[in-house]
PDB file of C-alpha atoms in Angstrom:
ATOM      1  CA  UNK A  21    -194.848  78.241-105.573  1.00  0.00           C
ATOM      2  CA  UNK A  22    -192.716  80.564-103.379  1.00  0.00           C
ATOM      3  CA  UNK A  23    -195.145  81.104-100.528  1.00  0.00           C
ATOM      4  CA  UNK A  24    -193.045  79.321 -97.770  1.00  0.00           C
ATOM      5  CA  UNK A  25    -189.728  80.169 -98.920  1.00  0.00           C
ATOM      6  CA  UNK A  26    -191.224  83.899 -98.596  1.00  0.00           C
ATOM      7  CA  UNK A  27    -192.486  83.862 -95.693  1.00  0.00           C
ATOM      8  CA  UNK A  28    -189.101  82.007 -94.460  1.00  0.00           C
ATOM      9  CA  UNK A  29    -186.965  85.237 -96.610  1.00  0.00           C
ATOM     10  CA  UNK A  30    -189.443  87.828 -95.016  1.00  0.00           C
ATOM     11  CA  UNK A  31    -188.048  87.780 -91.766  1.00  0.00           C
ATOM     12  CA  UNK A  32    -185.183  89.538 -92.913  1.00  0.00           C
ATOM     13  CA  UNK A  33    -185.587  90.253 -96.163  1.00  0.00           C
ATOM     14  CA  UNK A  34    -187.875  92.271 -98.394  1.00  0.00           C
ATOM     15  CA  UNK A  35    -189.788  89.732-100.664  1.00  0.00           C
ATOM     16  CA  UNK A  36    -191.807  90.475-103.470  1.00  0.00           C
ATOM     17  CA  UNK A  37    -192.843  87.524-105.838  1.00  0.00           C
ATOM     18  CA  UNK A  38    -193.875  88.076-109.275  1.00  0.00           C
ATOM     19  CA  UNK A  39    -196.343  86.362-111.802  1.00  0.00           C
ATOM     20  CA  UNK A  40    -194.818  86.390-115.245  1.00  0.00           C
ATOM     21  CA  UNK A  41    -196.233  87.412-118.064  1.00  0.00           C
ATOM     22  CA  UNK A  42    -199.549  84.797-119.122  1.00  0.00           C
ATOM     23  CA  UNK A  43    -199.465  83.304-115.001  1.00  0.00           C
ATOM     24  CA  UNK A  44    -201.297  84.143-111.886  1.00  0.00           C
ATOM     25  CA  UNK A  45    -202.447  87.861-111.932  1.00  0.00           C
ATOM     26  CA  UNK A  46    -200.772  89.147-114.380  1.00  0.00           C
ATOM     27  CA  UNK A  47    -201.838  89.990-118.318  1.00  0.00           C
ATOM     28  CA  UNK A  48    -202.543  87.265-120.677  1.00  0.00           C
ATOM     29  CA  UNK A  49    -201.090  89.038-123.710  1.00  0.00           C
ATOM     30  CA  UNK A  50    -200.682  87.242-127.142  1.00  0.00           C
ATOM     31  CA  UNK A  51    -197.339  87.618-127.300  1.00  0.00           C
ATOM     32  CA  UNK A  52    -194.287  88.013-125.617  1.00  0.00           C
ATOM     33  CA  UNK A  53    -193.584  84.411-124.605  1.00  0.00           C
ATOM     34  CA  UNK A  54    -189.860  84.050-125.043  1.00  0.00           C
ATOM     35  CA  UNK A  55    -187.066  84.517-122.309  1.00  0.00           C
ATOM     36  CA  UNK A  56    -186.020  87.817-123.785  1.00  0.00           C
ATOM     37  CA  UNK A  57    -189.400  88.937-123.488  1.00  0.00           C
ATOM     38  CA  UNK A  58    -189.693  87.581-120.098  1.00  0.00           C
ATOM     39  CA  UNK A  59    -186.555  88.973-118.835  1.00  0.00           C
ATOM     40  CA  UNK A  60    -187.433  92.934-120.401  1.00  0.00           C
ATOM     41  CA  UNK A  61    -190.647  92.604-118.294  1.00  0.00           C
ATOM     42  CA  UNK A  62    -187.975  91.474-114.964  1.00  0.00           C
ATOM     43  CA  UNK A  63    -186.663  94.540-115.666  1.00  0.00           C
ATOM     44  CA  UNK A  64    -189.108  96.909-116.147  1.00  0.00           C
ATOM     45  CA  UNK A  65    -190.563  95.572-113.218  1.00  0.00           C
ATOM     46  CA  UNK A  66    -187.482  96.196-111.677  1.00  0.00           C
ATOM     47  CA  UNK A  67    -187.313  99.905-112.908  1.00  0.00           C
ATOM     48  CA  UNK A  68    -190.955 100.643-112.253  1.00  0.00           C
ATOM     49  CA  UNK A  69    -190.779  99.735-108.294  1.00  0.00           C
ATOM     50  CA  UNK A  70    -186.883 101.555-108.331  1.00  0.00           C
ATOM     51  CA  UNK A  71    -185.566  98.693-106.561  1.00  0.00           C
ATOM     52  CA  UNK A  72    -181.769  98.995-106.171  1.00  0.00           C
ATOM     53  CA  UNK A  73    -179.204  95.968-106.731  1.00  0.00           C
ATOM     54  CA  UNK A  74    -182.591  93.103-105.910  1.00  0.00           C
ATOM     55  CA  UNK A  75    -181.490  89.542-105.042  1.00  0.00           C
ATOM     56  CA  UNK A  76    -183.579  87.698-107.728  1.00  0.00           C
ATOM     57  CA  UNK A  77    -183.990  84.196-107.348  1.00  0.00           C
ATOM     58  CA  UNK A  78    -185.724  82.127-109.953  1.00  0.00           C
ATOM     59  CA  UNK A  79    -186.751  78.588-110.507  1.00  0.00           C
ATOM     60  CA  UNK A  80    -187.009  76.502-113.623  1.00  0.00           C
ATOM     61  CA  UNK A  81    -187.170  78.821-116.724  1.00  0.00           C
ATOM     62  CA  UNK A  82    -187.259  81.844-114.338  1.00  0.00           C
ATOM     63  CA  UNK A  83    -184.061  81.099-113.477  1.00  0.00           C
ATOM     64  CA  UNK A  84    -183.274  81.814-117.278  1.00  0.00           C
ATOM     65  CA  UNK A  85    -185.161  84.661-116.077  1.00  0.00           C
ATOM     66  CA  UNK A  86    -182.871  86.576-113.713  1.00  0.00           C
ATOM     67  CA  UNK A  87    -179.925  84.930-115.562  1.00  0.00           C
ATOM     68  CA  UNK A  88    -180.534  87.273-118.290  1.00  0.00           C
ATOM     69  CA  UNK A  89    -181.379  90.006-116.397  1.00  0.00           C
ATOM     70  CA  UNK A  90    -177.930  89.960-115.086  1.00  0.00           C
ATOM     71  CA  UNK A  91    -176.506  89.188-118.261  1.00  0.00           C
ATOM     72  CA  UNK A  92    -178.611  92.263-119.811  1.00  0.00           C
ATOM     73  CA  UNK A  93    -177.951  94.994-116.876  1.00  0.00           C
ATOM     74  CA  UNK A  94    -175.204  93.466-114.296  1.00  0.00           C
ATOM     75  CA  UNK A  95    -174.798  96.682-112.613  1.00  0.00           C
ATOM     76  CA  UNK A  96    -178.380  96.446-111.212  1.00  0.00           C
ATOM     77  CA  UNK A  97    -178.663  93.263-109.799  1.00  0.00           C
ATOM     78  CA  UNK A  98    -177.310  92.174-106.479  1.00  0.00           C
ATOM     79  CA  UNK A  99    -177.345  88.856-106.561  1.00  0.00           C
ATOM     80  CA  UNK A 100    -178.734  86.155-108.299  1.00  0.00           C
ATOM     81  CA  UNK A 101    -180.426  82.628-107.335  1.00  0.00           C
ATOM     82  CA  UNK A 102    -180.801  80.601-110.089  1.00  0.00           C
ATOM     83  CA  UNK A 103    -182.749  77.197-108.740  1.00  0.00           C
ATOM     84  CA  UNK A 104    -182.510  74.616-111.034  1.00  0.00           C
ATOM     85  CA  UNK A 105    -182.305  76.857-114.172  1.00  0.00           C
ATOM     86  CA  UNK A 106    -182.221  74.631-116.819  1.00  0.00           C
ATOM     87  CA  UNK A 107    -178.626  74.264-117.602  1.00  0.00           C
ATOM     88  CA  UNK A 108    -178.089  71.339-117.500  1.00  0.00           C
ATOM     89  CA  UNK A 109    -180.499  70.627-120.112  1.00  0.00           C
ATOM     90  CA  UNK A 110    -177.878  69.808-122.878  1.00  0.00           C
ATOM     91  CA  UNK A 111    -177.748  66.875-123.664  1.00  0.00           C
ATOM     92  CA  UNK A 112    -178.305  64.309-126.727  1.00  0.00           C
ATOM     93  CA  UNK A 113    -181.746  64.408-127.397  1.00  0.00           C
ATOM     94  CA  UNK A 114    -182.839  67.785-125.625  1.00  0.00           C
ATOM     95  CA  UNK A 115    -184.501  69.734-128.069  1.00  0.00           C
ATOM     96  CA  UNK A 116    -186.725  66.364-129.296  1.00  0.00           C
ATOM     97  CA  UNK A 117    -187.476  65.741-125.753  1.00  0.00           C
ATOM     98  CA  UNK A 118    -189.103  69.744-125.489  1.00  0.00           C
ATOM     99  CA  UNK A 119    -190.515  69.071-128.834  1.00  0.00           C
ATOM    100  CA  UNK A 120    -192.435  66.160-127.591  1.00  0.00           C
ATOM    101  CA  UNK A 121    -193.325  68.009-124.351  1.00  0.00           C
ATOM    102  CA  UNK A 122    -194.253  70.647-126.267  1.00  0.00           C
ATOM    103  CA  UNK A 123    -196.782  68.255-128.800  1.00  0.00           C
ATOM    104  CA  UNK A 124    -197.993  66.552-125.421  1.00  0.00           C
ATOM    105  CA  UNK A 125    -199.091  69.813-123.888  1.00  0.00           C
ATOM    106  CA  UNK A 126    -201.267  70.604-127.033  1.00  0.00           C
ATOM    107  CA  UNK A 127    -202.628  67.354-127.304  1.00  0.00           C
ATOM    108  CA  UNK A 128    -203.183  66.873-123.977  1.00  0.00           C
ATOM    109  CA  UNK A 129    -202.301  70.147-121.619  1.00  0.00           C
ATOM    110  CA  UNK A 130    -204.008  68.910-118.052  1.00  0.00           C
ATOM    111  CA  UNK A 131    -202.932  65.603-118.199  1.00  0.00           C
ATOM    112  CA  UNK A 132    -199.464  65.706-119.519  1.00  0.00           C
ATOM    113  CA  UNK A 133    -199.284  68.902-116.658  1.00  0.00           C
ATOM    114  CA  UNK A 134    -201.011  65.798-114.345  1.00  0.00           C
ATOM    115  CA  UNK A 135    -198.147  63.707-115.287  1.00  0.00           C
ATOM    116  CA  UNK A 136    -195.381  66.005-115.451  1.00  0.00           C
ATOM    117  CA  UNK A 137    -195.323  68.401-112.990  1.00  0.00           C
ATOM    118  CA  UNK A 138    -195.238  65.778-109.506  1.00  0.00           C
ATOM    119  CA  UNK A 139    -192.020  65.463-110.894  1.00  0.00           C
ATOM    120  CA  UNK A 140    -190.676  69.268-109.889  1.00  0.00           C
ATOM    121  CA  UNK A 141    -190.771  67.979-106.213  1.00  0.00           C
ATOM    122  CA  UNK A 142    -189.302  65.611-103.971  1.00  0.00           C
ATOM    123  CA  UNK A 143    -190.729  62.255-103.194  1.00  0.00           C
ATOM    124  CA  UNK A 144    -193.673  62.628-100.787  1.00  0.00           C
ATOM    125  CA  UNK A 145    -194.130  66.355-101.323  1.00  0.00           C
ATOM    126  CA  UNK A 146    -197.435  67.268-100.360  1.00  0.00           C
ATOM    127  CA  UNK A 147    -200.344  66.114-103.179  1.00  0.00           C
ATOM    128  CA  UNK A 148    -202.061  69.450-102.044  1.00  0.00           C
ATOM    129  CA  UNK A 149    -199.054  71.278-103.441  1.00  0.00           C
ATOM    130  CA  UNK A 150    -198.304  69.729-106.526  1.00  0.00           C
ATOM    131  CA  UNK A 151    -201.920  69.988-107.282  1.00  0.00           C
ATOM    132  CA  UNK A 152    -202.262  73.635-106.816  1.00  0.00           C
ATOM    133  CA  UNK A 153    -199.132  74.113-108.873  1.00  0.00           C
ATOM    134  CA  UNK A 154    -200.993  72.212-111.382  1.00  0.00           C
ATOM    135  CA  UNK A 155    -204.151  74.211-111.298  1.00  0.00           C
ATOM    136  CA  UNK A 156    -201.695  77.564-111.483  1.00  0.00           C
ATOM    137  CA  UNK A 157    -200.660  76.113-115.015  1.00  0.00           C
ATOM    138  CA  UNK A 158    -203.879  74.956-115.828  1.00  0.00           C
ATOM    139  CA  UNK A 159    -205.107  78.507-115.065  1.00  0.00           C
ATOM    140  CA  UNK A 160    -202.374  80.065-117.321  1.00  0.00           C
ATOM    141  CA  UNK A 161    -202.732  80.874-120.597  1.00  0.00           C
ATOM    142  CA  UNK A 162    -201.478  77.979-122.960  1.00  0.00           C
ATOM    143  CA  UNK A 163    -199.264  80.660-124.326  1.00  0.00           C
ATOM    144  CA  UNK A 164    -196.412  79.869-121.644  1.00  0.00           C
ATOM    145  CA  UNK A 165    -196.234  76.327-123.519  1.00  0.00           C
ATOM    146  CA  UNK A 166    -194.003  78.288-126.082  1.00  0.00           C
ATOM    147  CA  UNK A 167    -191.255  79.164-122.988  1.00  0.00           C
ATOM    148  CA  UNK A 168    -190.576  75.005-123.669  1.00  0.00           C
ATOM    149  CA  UNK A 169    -189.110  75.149-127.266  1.00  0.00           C
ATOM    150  CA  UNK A 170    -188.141  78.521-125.911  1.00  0.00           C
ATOM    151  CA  UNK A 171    -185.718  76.428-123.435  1.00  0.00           C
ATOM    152  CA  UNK A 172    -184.952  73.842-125.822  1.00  0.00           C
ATOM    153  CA  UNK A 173    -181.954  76.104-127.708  1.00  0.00           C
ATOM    154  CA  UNK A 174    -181.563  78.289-124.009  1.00  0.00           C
ATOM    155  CA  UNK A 175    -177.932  77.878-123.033  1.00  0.00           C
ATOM    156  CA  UNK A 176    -176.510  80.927-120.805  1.00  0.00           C
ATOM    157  CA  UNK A 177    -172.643  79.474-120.350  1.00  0.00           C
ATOM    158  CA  UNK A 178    -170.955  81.250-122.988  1.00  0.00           C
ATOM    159  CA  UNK A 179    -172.240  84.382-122.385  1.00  0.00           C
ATOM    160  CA  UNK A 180    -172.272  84.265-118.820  1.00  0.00           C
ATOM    161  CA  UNK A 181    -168.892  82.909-118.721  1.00  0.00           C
ATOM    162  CA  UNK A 182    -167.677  86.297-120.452  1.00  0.00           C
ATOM    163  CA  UNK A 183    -169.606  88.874-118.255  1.00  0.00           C
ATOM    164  CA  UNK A 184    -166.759  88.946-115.609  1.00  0.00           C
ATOM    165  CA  UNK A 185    -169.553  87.654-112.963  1.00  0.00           C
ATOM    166  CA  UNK A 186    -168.529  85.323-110.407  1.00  0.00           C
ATOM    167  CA  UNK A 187    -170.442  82.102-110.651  1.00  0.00           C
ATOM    168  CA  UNK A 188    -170.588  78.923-109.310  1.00  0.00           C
ATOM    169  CA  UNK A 189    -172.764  75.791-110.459  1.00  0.00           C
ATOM    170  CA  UNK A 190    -173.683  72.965-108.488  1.00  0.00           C
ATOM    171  CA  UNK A 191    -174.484  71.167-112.339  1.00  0.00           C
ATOM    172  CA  UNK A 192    -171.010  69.675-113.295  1.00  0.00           C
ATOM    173  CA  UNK A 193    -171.579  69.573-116.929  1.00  0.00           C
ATOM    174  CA  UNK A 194    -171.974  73.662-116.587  1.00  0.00           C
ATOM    175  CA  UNK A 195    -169.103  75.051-115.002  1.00  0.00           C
ATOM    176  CA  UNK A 196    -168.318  78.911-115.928  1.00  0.00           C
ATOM    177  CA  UNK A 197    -164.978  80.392-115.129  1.00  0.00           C
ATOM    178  CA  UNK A 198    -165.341  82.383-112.038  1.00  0.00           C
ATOM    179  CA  UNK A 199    -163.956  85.898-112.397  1.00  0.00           C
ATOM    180  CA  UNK A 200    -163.522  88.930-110.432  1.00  0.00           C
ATOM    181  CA  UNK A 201    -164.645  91.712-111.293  1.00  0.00           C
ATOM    182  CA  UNK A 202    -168.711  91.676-111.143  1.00  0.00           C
ATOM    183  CA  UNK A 203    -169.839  94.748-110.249  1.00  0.00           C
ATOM    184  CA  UNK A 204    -171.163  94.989-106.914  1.00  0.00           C
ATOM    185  CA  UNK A 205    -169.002  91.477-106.080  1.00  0.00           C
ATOM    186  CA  UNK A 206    -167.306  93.110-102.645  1.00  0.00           C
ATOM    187  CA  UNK A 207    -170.595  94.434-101.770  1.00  0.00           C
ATOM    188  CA  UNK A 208    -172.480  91.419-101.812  1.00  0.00           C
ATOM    189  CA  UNK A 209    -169.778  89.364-100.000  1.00  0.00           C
ATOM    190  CA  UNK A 210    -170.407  91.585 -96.856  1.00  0.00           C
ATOM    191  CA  UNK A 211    -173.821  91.850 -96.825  1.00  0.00           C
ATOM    192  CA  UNK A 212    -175.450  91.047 -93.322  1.00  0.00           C
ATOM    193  CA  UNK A 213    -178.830  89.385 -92.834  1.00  0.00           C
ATOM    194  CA  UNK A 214    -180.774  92.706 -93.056  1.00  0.00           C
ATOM    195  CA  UNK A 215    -179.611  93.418 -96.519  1.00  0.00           C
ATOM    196  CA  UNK A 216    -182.292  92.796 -99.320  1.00  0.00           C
TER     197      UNK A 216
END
C-alpha cells in the first residue's frame, strides 16, 4: 500500500514499512488481533531494530497503530502520521455498522473486500491497485477481521488529549487540546529534510 509514498520518503528519509501481525510476510498467529496487541508488536519492532525517536505514519487502523504507540511510550517516538485513523468513526450507528461489516466479511470475505475496499481510494484510482490491495487482504489471515469490532469501541481523544502531546486533526468532530510539553516537541519542529 505504501510503495510510492516510500519510494517518494526514501529520498530523504529512511523508510521501512511493516506487515502487521496476520498480513503480508509476517506470522499468521492465532491470536493477537487487537490494537493493543498490534501496537506491543510496533514497539517491539521498534526496540528490536533500536530505532531512535521513528516518524511512524499509519493508515486506517494502523493509524490506531502508532497512535498508541505514542500514547504507550511518547518519549520514543518522533513524530506521528496518523492518515485517516479512524476517529472520526463516532457516530450514531458505528458499532452496528462494524458489526455488519464484520458479519459480511464472514459470510462473504472476497466479495464484501470486492465491494468495500475501492472505496479506500479516490475516484479513478488505478483498478490495478485497488485490486492488489484486495488480493493483500484476501491473502491475510481472516483473523485481521477481528481489528473491525476491534475499531468499533477504538476512540484515542481522551487519552490523547491528556498526554501533553501536541496534536492537530484535520476531522472536526475530533479536536484534542494542543499542549506543550511533548517530549521531543522542539526537536521535531527543527528538523531538516535529512532527519528520519
Amino acid at each position: 500500500m505504501w510503495d510510492a509514498q516510500a519510494a517518494d520518503l526514501s529520498r530523504d528519509h529512511h523508510v521501512i514499512t511493516v506487515d502487521w501481525r496476520g498480513c503480508g510476510r509476517s506470522e499468521r498467529a492465532a491470536t493477537g488481533y487487537t490494537i493493543a496487541d498490534v501496537t506491543h508488536d510496533t514497539l517491539e519492532f521498534l526496540d528490536a531494530l533500536e530505532l531512535k525517536a521513528p516518524v511512524l505514519i499509519g493508515s486506517s487502523i494502523a493509524g490506531a497503530f502508532v497512535l498508541e504507540a505514542a500514547l504507550a511510550a511518547p518519549r520514543r517516538i518522533g513524530a506521528l502520521i496518523p492518515v485517516d485513523a479512524g476517529v472520526h468513526h463516532f457516530s450514531a450507528g458505528m458499532r452496528e455498522a462494524m458489526a455488519g461489516l464484520l458479519a459480511d466479511l464472514r459470510a462473504d470475505r472476497a466479495g464484501t473486500l470486492a465491494d468495500f475496499v475501492p472505496h479506500w481510494y479516490r475516484p479513478g484510482a488505478d483498478r490495478a491497485v485497488i485490486d492488489r490491495t484486495v488480493r493483500q487482504l484476501l491473502d491475510s489471515t481472516c483473523l485481521i477481521d477481528r481489528l473491525v469490532a476491534d475499531q468499533a469501541d477504538y476512540d484515542p481523544a481522551p487519552a490523547w488529549a491528556g498526554s501533553g502531546c501536541p496534536s492537530t486533526s484535520s476531522t472536526a468532530s475530533w479536536t484534542p487540546r494542543s499542549p506543550s510539553g511533548c517530549p521531543g516537541s522542539a526537536r521535531r519542529s527543527s528538523r531538516g529534510p535529512d532527519s528520519p
